[in-house]
Amino acid sequence: MTKTRALIEKLNREKQLEQEEWIFLLKNSDSEDAEFLFSLARKIAKQQFGNRIYTRGLIEFTNYCRNNCFYCGIRRDNRTVCRYRLTKEEILECCQAGYQLGFRTFVLQGGEDPFFTDEKMEEIVGVIRKGFPDCAITLSLGERSYESYRRLYEAGADRYLLRHETADASHYGMLHPPELSAENRKKCLFDLKEIGYQTGTGFMVGAPGQTPECLAEDLQFIRQLNPQMVGIGPFVPHHETPFAREKAGTLEQTLYLLGLLRVMLPSVLLPATTALGTIDKKGREKGILAGANVVMPNLSPVRVRKQYELYDNKICTGEEAAECRQCLSGRMEAIGYELAVDRGDYKEEKKNV
Ligand code: 5AD
Ligand code: FES
């Protein structure tokens, strides 16, 4: 057996590795090692979730952002973006349409938009909570204070997505302007967990300046945080950002990391992301077959979709919600899975019986 395979088996037994072992795994794998990892990851996902894929309806409700992350298409300095905000009524219409299509989780995602104060967000979360008592509400609003996170949790939010982006402080500094820090990002994540949110973190694969050492740190950080969800997708350049000319992350490396995450955290909720579907026509299917168990189609009104372009060539910007749902359920059925109609909450690991 190769050393790579021996380390994958060790990861499966012990659910953690030393920094040096992670680095070895990230630097040394051929396509057979990858296949070995994917079949193990798939087996684990099947054991935890059967052939059911959880869906979350994504509502991109504002593309205003006060931040200026170097990789992101809706960064403050991108003057070519036509900025929009959905009203509470429009957000509710998205939920209504989504509910009818079988979504039982709504993800409200936006840039860091100061317009959406705690009062406004409490109001929005409150009406969704009341109108859709059997649905989970996930927020993805970036960095806020402990108090703000607490108030939104009290208002009825269940989950929060905030990728740590990179666990390495100096790499974080290459991706973000100085007013943002890895330290504060991590603090937000621990706050969210403490408050009681099902918490999601994650990073971009192949971000400029990312090394195997950085990725090893990401995996160690994720092990330490022990989140309920992990979102990863390839970095994809956006033409109006400082990273316009950087190379995109690869399909192979993203799939490999999905597999490693599934083996490390058997019951984690792990989406096959839109970015993965953007760099490869079958990216999301391949993501599921590498261990992912969630898809997050878009519920935003079609007229704003093109304006929420974090990276170039983002898929599904022209389709109605119903079309995306249809398309995805067909794609999942074609590989032997089905879309689940339920909240798809995090559950502790089912142990081998
Ligand atoms: N390529 C891929 N993913 C990106 N994100 C932002 N910009 C890009 C890009 N150019 C990801 C970030 C962020 C999430 C909402 O989208 O990781 O946390
Ligand atoms: Fe949107 Fe296929 S998932 S069109």
CSV table of C-alpha atoms and ligand atoms in Angstrom, one decimal:
chain,number,residue,atom,x,y,z
A,1,MET,CA,0.0,0.0,0.0
A,2,THR,CA,1.3,3.5,-0.8
A,3,LYS,CA,2.1,5.9,2.0
A,4,THR,CA,-0.7,8.1,0.8
A,5,ARG,CA,-3.3,5.4,1.2
A,6,ALA,CA,-1.9,4.4,4.6
A,7,LEU,CA,-2.5,8.0,5.7
A,8,ILE,CA,-6.0,8.1,4.3
A,9,GLU,CA,-6.7,5.0,6.3
A,10,LYS,CA,-5.1,6.5,9.4
A,11,LEU,CA,-7.3,9.6,8.9
A,12,ASN,CA,-10.4,7.3,8.7
A,13,ARG,CA,-9.4,5.6,12.0
A,14,GLU,CA,-8.2,8.6,14.0
A,15,LYS,CA,-10.1,11.5,12.4
A,16,GLN,CA,-7.0,13.7,12.6
A,17,LEU,CA,-3.5,13.9,11.3
A,18,GLU,CA,-0.3,15.8,12.2
A,19,GLN,CA,0.5,18.9,10.2
A,20,GLU,CA,3.3,17.0,8.4
A,21,GLU,CA,1.1,14.1,7.5
A,22,TRP,CA,-1.5,16.5,6.0
A,23,ILE,CA,1.2,18.2,3.9
A,24,PHE,CA,2.3,14.8,2.7
A,25,LEU,CA,-1.3,13.8,1.7
A,26,LEU,CA,-1.7,17.1,-0.1
A,27,LYS,CA,1.5,16.9,-2.0
A,28,ASN,CA,1.5,13.2,-2.9
A,29,SER,CA,-1.5,11.7,-4.6
A,30,ASP,CA,-2.2,10.1,-8.0
A,31,SER,CA,-5.5,9.4,-9.6
A,32,GLU,CA,-5.6,5.9,-8.0
A,33,ASP,CA,-5.1,7.4,-4.5
A,34,ALA,CA,-7.9,9.9,-5.3
A,35,GLU,CA,-10.3,7.1,-6.4
A,36,PHE,CA,-9.5,5.2,-3.2
A,37,LEU,CA,-10.3,8.3,-1.2
A,38,PHE,CA,-13.5,9.0,-3.1
A,39,SER,CA,-14.9,5.5,-2.7
A,40,LEU,CA,-14.2,5.6,1.1
A,41,ALA,CA,-15.8,9.1,1.3
A,42,ARG,CA,-18.8,8.0,-0.6
A,43,LYS,CA,-19.2,5.0,1.6
A,44,ILE,CA,-19.1,7.2,4.7
A,45,ALA,CA,-21.6,9.6,3.2
A,46,LYS,CA,-24.0,6.8,2.3
A,47,GLN,CA,-23.7,5.4,5.8
A,48,GLN,CA,-24.6,8.8,7.3
A,49,PHE,CA,-27.2,10.1,4.8
A,50,GLY,CA,-28.2,7.1,2.5
A,51,ASN,CA,-28.7,8.3,-1.0
A,52,ARG,CA,-30.5,11.5,0.0
A,53,ILE,CA,-29.0,14.9,-0.9
A,54,TYR,CA,-30.0,17.9,1.2
A,55,THR,CA,-31.0,21.1,-0.6
A,56,ARG,CA,-30.9,24.6,0.6
A,57,GLY,CA,-32.5,27.5,-1.2
A,58,LEU,CA,-30.1,30.4,-1.6
A,59,ILE,CA,-31.5,33.9,-1.5
A,60,GLU,CA,-28.8,36.5,-2.4
A,61,PHE,CA,-30.6,39.5,-0.9
A,62,THR,CA,-28.0,42.2,-1.1
A,63,ASN,CA,-24.9,42.7,-3.2
A,64,TYR,CA,-23.8,45.9,-1.3
A,65,CYS,CA,-20.6,45.2,0.5
A,66,ARG,CA,-18.5,47.4,2.7
A,67,ASN,CA,-15.5,45.1,2.3
A,68,ASN,CA,-12.9,44.9,-0.4
A,69,CYS,CA,-11.7,41.3,-0.5
A,70,PHE,CA,-9.2,40.9,-3.4
A,71,TYR,CA,-10.9,37.9,-4.8
A,72,CYS,CA,-14.6,38.9,-4.7
A,73,GLY,CA,-16.6,40.3,-7.6
A,74,ILE,CA,-18.9,42.4,-5.3
A,75,ARG,CA,-16.0,44.1,-3.5
A,76,ARG,CA,-16.6,47.7,-2.6
A,77,ASP,CA,-14.2,49.1,-5.3
A,78,ASN,CA,-16.0,47.3,-8.1
A,79,ARG,CA,-17.8,50.3,-9.5
A,80,THR,CA,-19.2,48.3,-12.5
A,81,VAL,CA,-21.6,46.3,-10.3
A,82,CYS,CA,-25.2,47.4,-10.3
A,83,ARG,CA,-26.0,47.2,-6.6
A,84,TYR,CA,-29.4,45.9,-5.4
A,85,ARG,CA,-31.2,45.1,-2.2
A,86,LEU,CA,-34.3,42.9,-2.0
A,87,THR,CA,-37.2,44.1,0.2
A,88,LYS,CA,-38.6,42.0,3.0
A,89,GLU,CA,-41.6,41.3,0.8
A,90,GLU,CA,-39.3,40.1,-2.1
A,91,ILE,CA,-37.4,37.9,0.3
A,92,LEU,CA,-40.7,36.4,1.5
A,93,GLU,CA,-41.8,35.8,-2.1
A,94,CYS,CA,-38.6,33.8,-2.7
A,95,CYS,CA,-39.2,31.7,0.4
A,96,GLN,CA,-42.8,31.1,-0.7
A,97,ALA,CA,-41.8,30.0,-4.1
A,98,GLY,CA,-39.0,27.9,-2.6
A,99,TYR,CA,-41.3,26.3,-0.1
A,100,GLN,CA,-43.6,25.1,-2.9
A,101,LEU,CA,-40.6,23.6,-4.7
A,102,GLY,CA,-39.7,21.6,-1.6
A,103,PHE,CA,-37.1,23.6,0.1
A,104,ARG,CA,-37.1,23.5,3.9
A,105,THR,CA,-33.9,25.6,4.4
A,106,PHE,CA,-33.5,29.2,3.3
A,107,VAL,CA,-30.1,30.7,3.2
A,108,LEU,CA,-30.1,34.5,3.3
A,109,GLN,CA,-26.7,35.5,1.9
A,110,GLY,CA,-25.4,39.0,1.3
A,111,GLY,CA,-22.4,41.3,1.3
A,112,GLU,CA,-21.6,43.1,4.5
A,113,ASP,CA,-24.3,45.7,4.0
A,114,PRO,CA,-24.7,48.2,6.8
A,115,PHE,CA,-28.2,48.9,5.6
A,116,PHE,CA,-29.3,45.6,7.1
A,117,THR,CA,-29.0,46.6,10.8
A,118,ASP,CA,-29.8,44.2,13.6
A,119,GLU,CA,-33.3,45.6,13.8
A,120,LYS,CA,-34.0,45.1,10.1
A,121,MET,CA,-32.5,41.6,10.1
A,122,GLU,CA,-34.5,40.6,13.3
A,123,GLU,CA,-37.6,41.7,11.5
A,124,ILE,CA,-36.8,39.7,8.4
A,125,VAL,CA,-35.8,36.6,10.3
A,126,GLY,CA,-38.8,36.9,12.5
A,127,VAL,CA,-41.3,37.0,9.7
A,128,ILE,CA,-39.7,34.0,8.0
A,129,ARG,CA,-39.6,32.1,11.3
A,130,LYS,CA,-43.4,32.8,11.7
A,131,GLY,CA,-44.4,32.1,8.1
A,132,PHE,CA,-42.3,28.9,7.7
A,133,PRO,CA,-42.2,27.2,11.1
A,134,ASP,CA,-41.0,23.9,9.6
A,135,CYS,CA,-38.0,25.5,7.8
A,136,ALA,CA,-34.5,26.2,8.9
A,137,ILE,CA,-33.1,29.7,8.5
A,138,THR,CA,-29.5,30.0,7.6
A,139,LEU,CA,-27.7,33.4,7.6
A,140,SER,CA,-24.6,34.3,5.7
A,141,LEU,CA,-24.0,38.0,6.4
A,142,GLY,CA,-20.3,38.1,7.2
A,143,GLU,CA,-18.7,39.4,10.3
A,144,ARG,CA,-20.9,40.9,13.0
A,145,SER,CA,-20.7,41.4,16.8
A,146,TYR,CA,-21.4,38.7,19.3
A,147,GLU,CA,-24.5,40.7,20.4
A,148,SER,CA,-25.7,40.9,16.8
A,149,TYR,CA,-25.3,37.2,16.2
A,150,ARG,CA,-27.1,36.5,19.5
A,151,ARG,CA,-30.0,38.7,18.6
A,152,LEU,CA,-30.5,37.1,15.2
A,153,TYR,CA,-30.4,33.7,16.9
A,154,GLU,CA,-33.0,34.7,19.3
A,155,ALA,CA,-35.1,36.0,16.4
A,156,GLY,CA,-35.2,32.5,15.0
A,157,ALA,CA,-32.1,31.9,12.8
A,158,ASP,CA,-30.7,28.3,13.1
A,159,ARG,CA,-27.5,28.3,11.2
A,160,TYR,CA,-24.8,30.6,10.0
A,161,LEU,CA,-22.2,30.3,7.2
A,162,LEU,CA,-19.0,32.2,7.5
A,163,ARG,CA,-16.0,30.8,5.6
A,164,HIS,CA,-12.7,31.3,7.4
A,165,GLU,CA,-11.2,31.6,3.9
A,166,THR,CA,-7.7,30.7,5.1
A,167,ALA,CA,-6.5,29.7,8.6
A,168,ASP,CA,-3.0,31.1,8.0
A,169,ALA,CA,-2.7,34.8,9.1
A,170,SER,CA,-0.2,35.8,6.5
A,171,HIS,CA,-2.1,34.1,3.7
A,172,TYR,CA,-5.2,35.8,5.0
A,173,GLY,CA,-3.4,39.1,4.5
A,174,MET,CA,-2.7,38.3,0.9
A,175,LEU,CA,-6.4,37.8,0.2
A,176,HIS,CA,-7.8,40.7,2.2
A,177,PRO,CA,-7.1,44.4,2.9
A,178,PRO,CA,-5.5,45.1,6.3
A,179,GLU,CA,-8.8,46.0,8.1
A,180,LEU,CA,-9.8,42.3,8.0
A,181,SER,CA,-8.0,39.6,9.9
A,182,ALA,CA,-7.9,35.8,10.3
A,183,GLU,CA,-8.0,36.3,14.0
A,184,ASN,CA,-11.3,38.2,14.0
A,185,ARG,CA,-12.8,35.8,11.5
A,186,LYS,CA,-12.0,32.9,13.7
A,187,LYS,CA,-13.4,34.7,16.8
A,188,CYS,CA,-16.7,35.2,14.9
A,189,LEU,CA,-16.8,31.5,14.2
A,190,PHE,CA,-16.3,30.5,17.8
A,191,ASP,CA,-18.9,33.1,18.9
A,192,LEU,CA,-21.4,31.6,16.5
A,193,LYS,CA,-20.9,28.1,17.8
A,194,GLU,CA,-21.1,29.3,21.4
A,195,ILE,CA,-24.4,31.0,20.7
A,196,GLY,CA,-25.8,27.7,19.4
A,197,TYR,CA,-25.8,28.2,15.7
A,198,GLN,CA,-25.2,25.2,13.4
A,199,THR,CA,-22.1,26.8,12.0
A,200,GLY,CA,-20.4,26.5,8.7
A,201,THR,CA,-16.9,27.5,7.7
A,202,GLY,CA,-14.8,26.8,4.6
A,203,PHE,CA,-12.3,28.1,2.1
A,204,MET,CA,-11.5,28.5,-1.6
A,205,VAL,CA,-9.4,25.8,-3.2
A,206,GLY,CA,-6.5,27.2,-5.2
A,207,ALA,CA,-6.8,30.7,-4.0
A,208,PRO,CA,-3.7,32.8,-5.0
A,209,GLY,CA,-0.8,32.2,-2.6
A,210,GLN,CA,-2.3,29.1,-1.1
A,211,THR,CA,0.2,26.3,-0.4
A,212,PRO,CA,-0.1,22.8,0.9
A,213,GLU,CA,1.0,24.2,4.2
A,214,CYS,CA,-1.9,26.6,4.2
A,215,LEU,CA,-4.4,23.8,3.3
A,216,ALA,CA,-3.0,21.6,6.1
A,217,GLU,CA,-3.6,24.5,8.5
A,218,ASP,CA,-7.2,24.9,7.1
A,219,LEU,CA,-7.9,21.2,7.8
A,220,GLN,CA,-6.4,21.5,11.3
A,221,PHE,CA,-8.5,24.6,12.0
A,222,ILE,CA,-11.6,22.9,10.8
A,223,ARG,CA,-10.8,19.9,13.0
A,224,GLN,CA,-10.5,22.2,16.0
A,225,LEU,CA,-13.6,24.2,15.3
A,226,ASN,CA,-15.6,21.1,14.5
A,227,PRO,CA,-18.2,22.9,12.5
A,228,GLN,CA,-21.6,21.3,11.4
A,229,MET,CA,-21.0,22.5,7.8
A,230,VAL,CA,-18.0,23.1,5.6
A,231,GLY,CA,-18.3,25.0,2.2
A,232,ILE,CA,-15.4,24.7,-0.2
A,233,GLY,CA,-15.2,25.4,-3.9
A,234,PRO,CA,-12.5,26.4,-6.3
A,235,PHE,CA,-11.3,30.0,-6.5
A,236,VAL,CA,-12.5,31.4,-9.8
A,237,PRO,CA,-11.1,34.8,-10.9
A,238,HIS,CA,-13.4,37.7,-11.4
A,239,HIS,CA,-12.3,40.2,-14.2
A,240,GLU,CA,-13.0,43.3,-12.1
A,241,THR,CA,-10.8,42.4,-9.1
A,242,PRO,CA,-7.1,42.5,-8.4
A,243,PHE,CA,-7.0,38.7,-8.9
A,244,ALA,CA,-8.4,39.0,-12.5
A,245,ARG,CA,-5.3,37.3,-14.0
A,246,GLU,CA,-4.8,34.6,-11.4
A,247,LYS,CA,-5.4,31.0,-12.2
A,248,ALA,CA,-8.6,29.2,-11.0
A,249,GLY,CA,-8.5,26.3,-8.5
A,250,THR,CA,-8.8,22.9,-10.1
A,251,LEU,CA,-11.5,20.3,-10.1
A,252,GLU,CA,-9.1,17.6,-9.0
A,253,GLN,CA,-7.8,19.4,-6.0
A,254,THR,CA,-11.3,20.5,-4.9
A,255,LEU,CA,-12.7,16.9,-5.1
A,256,TYR,CA,-9.7,15.6,-3.2
A,257,LEU,CA,-10.3,18.1,-0.4
A,258,LEU,CA,-14.0,17.2,-0.3
A,259,GLY,CA,-13.0,13.6,0.1
A,260,LEU,CA,-10.6,14.4,2.9
A,261,LEU,CA,-13.2,16.5,4.7
A,262,ARG,CA,-15.8,13.7,4.5
A,263,VAL,CA,-13.4,11.2,6.0
A,264,MET,CA,-12.3,13.6,8.8
A,265,LEU,CA,-15.8,14.7,9.6
A,266,PRO,CA,-18.2,11.8,8.7
A,267,SER,CA,-21.5,13.6,9.5
A,268,VAL,CA,-20.5,17.1,8.4
A,269,LEU,CA,-22.9,18.9,5.9
A,270,LEU,CA,-20.8,19.3,2.8
A,271,PRO,CA,-22.1,21.1,-0.3
A,272,ALA,CA,-21.1,20.5,-3.9
A,273,THR,CA,-20.9,24.2,-4.6
A,274,THR,CA,-21.9,26.4,-7.5
A,275,ALA,CA,-18.3,27.3,-8.0
A,276,LEU,CA,-17.5,23.6,-8.5
A,277,GLY,CA,-20.3,23.4,-11.0
A,278,THR,CA,-18.9,26.5,-12.8
A,279,ILE,CA,-15.4,25.1,-13.5
A,280,ASP,CA,-16.8,21.7,-14.7
A,281,LYS,CA,-20.1,20.9,-16.3
A,282,LYS,CA,-20.4,17.8,-14.1
A,283,GLY,CA,-18.7,19.5,-11.1
A,284,ARG,CA,-21.5,19.1,-8.6
A,285,GLU,CA,-22.2,15.5,-9.6
A,286,LYS,CA,-18.5,14.7,-9.2
A,287,GLY,CA,-18.5,16.6,-5.8
A,288,ILE,CA,-21.3,14.3,-4.6
A,289,LEU,CA,-19.3,11.3,-5.7
A,290,ALA,CA,-16.3,12.6,-3.8
A,291,GLY,CA,-18.3,12.8,-0.5
A,292,ALA,CA,-20.4,15.9,-0.6
A,293,ASN,CA,-24.1,15.6,0.4
A,294,VAL,CA,-25.7,19.1,-0.1
A,295,VAL,CA,-26.6,21.3,-3.0
A,296,MET,CA,-27.6,24.9,-2.8
A,297,PRO,CA,-29.6,26.1,-5.8
A,298,ASN,CA,-30.5,29.7,-6.2
A,299,LEU,CA,-33.9,31.1,-5.3
A,300,SER,CA,-33.0,34.8,-6.0
A,301,PRO,CA,-35.2,36.6,-8.5
A,302,VAL,CA,-33.7,36.1,-12.0
A,303,ARG,CA,-33.5,39.8,-12.6
A,304,VAL,CA,-30.8,40.2,-9.8
A,305,ARG,CA,-28.9,37.0,-10.3
A,306,LYS,CA,-26.3,38.3,-12.7
A,307,GLN,CA,-25.5,41.1,-10.2
A,308,TYR,CA,-24.4,38.7,-7.5
A,309,GLU,CA,-21.4,37.6,-9.5
A,310,LEU,CA,-18.6,36.8,-7.0
A,311,TYR,CA,-16.6,35.2,-9.8
A,312,ASP,CA,-16.8,35.0,-13.6
A,313,ASN,CA,-19.2,32.7,-15.5
A,314,LYS,CA,-21.2,31.7,-12.5
A,315,ILE,CA,-23.8,29.1,-13.5
A,316,CYS,CA,-27.6,29.3,-13.0
A,317,THR,CA,-27.9,33.1,-13.4
A,318,GLY,CA,-30.5,32.8,-16.1
A,319,GLU,CA,-32.7,30.0,-14.8
A,320,GLU,CA,-35.8,30.3,-12.6
A,321,ALA,CA,-35.8,28.6,-9.2
A,322,ALA,CA,-38.1,25.8,-10.5
A,323,GLU,CA,-35.8,25.1,-13.5
A,324,CYS,CA,-32.7,24.8,-11.2
A,325,ARG,CA,-34.6,22.5,-8.9
A,326,GLN,CA,-35.7,20.3,-11.8
A,327,CYS,CA,-32.2,20.4,-13.3
A,328,LEU,CA,-30.5,19.4,-10.0
A,329,SER,CA,-33.0,16.6,-9.2
A,330,GLY,CA,-32.3,15.2,-12.7
A,331,ARG,CA,-28.6,15.4,-12.2
A,332,MET,CA,-28.8,13.7,-8.8
A,333,GLU,CA,-31.0,10.9,-10.0
A,334,ALA,CA,-28.6,10.3,-12.9
A,335,ILE,CA,-25.9,9.4,-10.4
A,336,GLY,CA,-28.2,7.4,-8.1
A,337,TYR,CA,-29.2,10.0,-5.5
A,338,GLU,CA,-32.4,12.0,-4.8
A,339,LEU,CA,-33.1,15.4,-3.4
A,340,ALA,CA,-34.6,15.3,0.1
A,341,VAL,CA,-37.5,17.4,1.2
A,342,ASP,CA,-36.6,18.2,4.8
A,343,ARG,CA,-34.6,20.6,6.9
A,344,GLY,CA,-31.6,18.4,6.7
A,345,ASP,CA,-30.2,19.4,10.1
A,346,TYR,CA,-26.9,18.3,11.4
A,347,LYS,CA,-26.9,15.0,13.3
A,348,GLU,CA,-24.2,13.5,15.3
A,349,GLU,CA,-22.3,10.7,13.5
A,350,LYS,CA,-24.0,7.3,13.1
A,351,LYS,CA,-21.4,4.8,14.3
A,352,ASN,CA,-20.8,1.6,12.4
A,353,VAL,CA,-23.4,-1.0,13.4
B,1,5AD,N1,-14.1,32.5,-6.5
B,1,5AD,C1,-14.6,31.5,-5.7
B,1,5AD,N2,-15.3,31.7,-4.6
B,1,5AD,C2,-15.4,33.0,-4.2
B,1,5AD,N3,-16.0,33.5,-3.1
B,1,5AD,C3,-15.8,34.9,-3.1
B,1,5AD,N4,-15.2,35.2,-4.3
B,1,5AD,C4,-14.9,34.1,-4.9
B,1,5AD,C5,-14.2,33.8,-6.1
B,1,5AD,N5,-13.7,34.7,-6.9
B,1,5AD,C6,-16.5,32.7,-2.0
B,1,5AD,C7,-15.8,33.1,-0.6
B,1,5AD,C8,-17.0,33.6,0.2
B,1,5AD,C9,-18.2,32.9,-0.4
B,1,5AD,C10,-19.5,33.5,-0.2
B,1,5AD,O1,-17.8,32.9,-1.8
B,1,5AD,O2,-15.2,32.0,-0.1
B,1,5AD,O3,-16.9,33.2,1.6
B,2,FES,FE1,-29.5,25.7,-12.1
B,2,FES,FE2,-29.0,23.4,-13.4
B,2,FES,S1,-29.0,23.8,-11.3
B,2,FES,S2,-29.8,25.2,-14.2
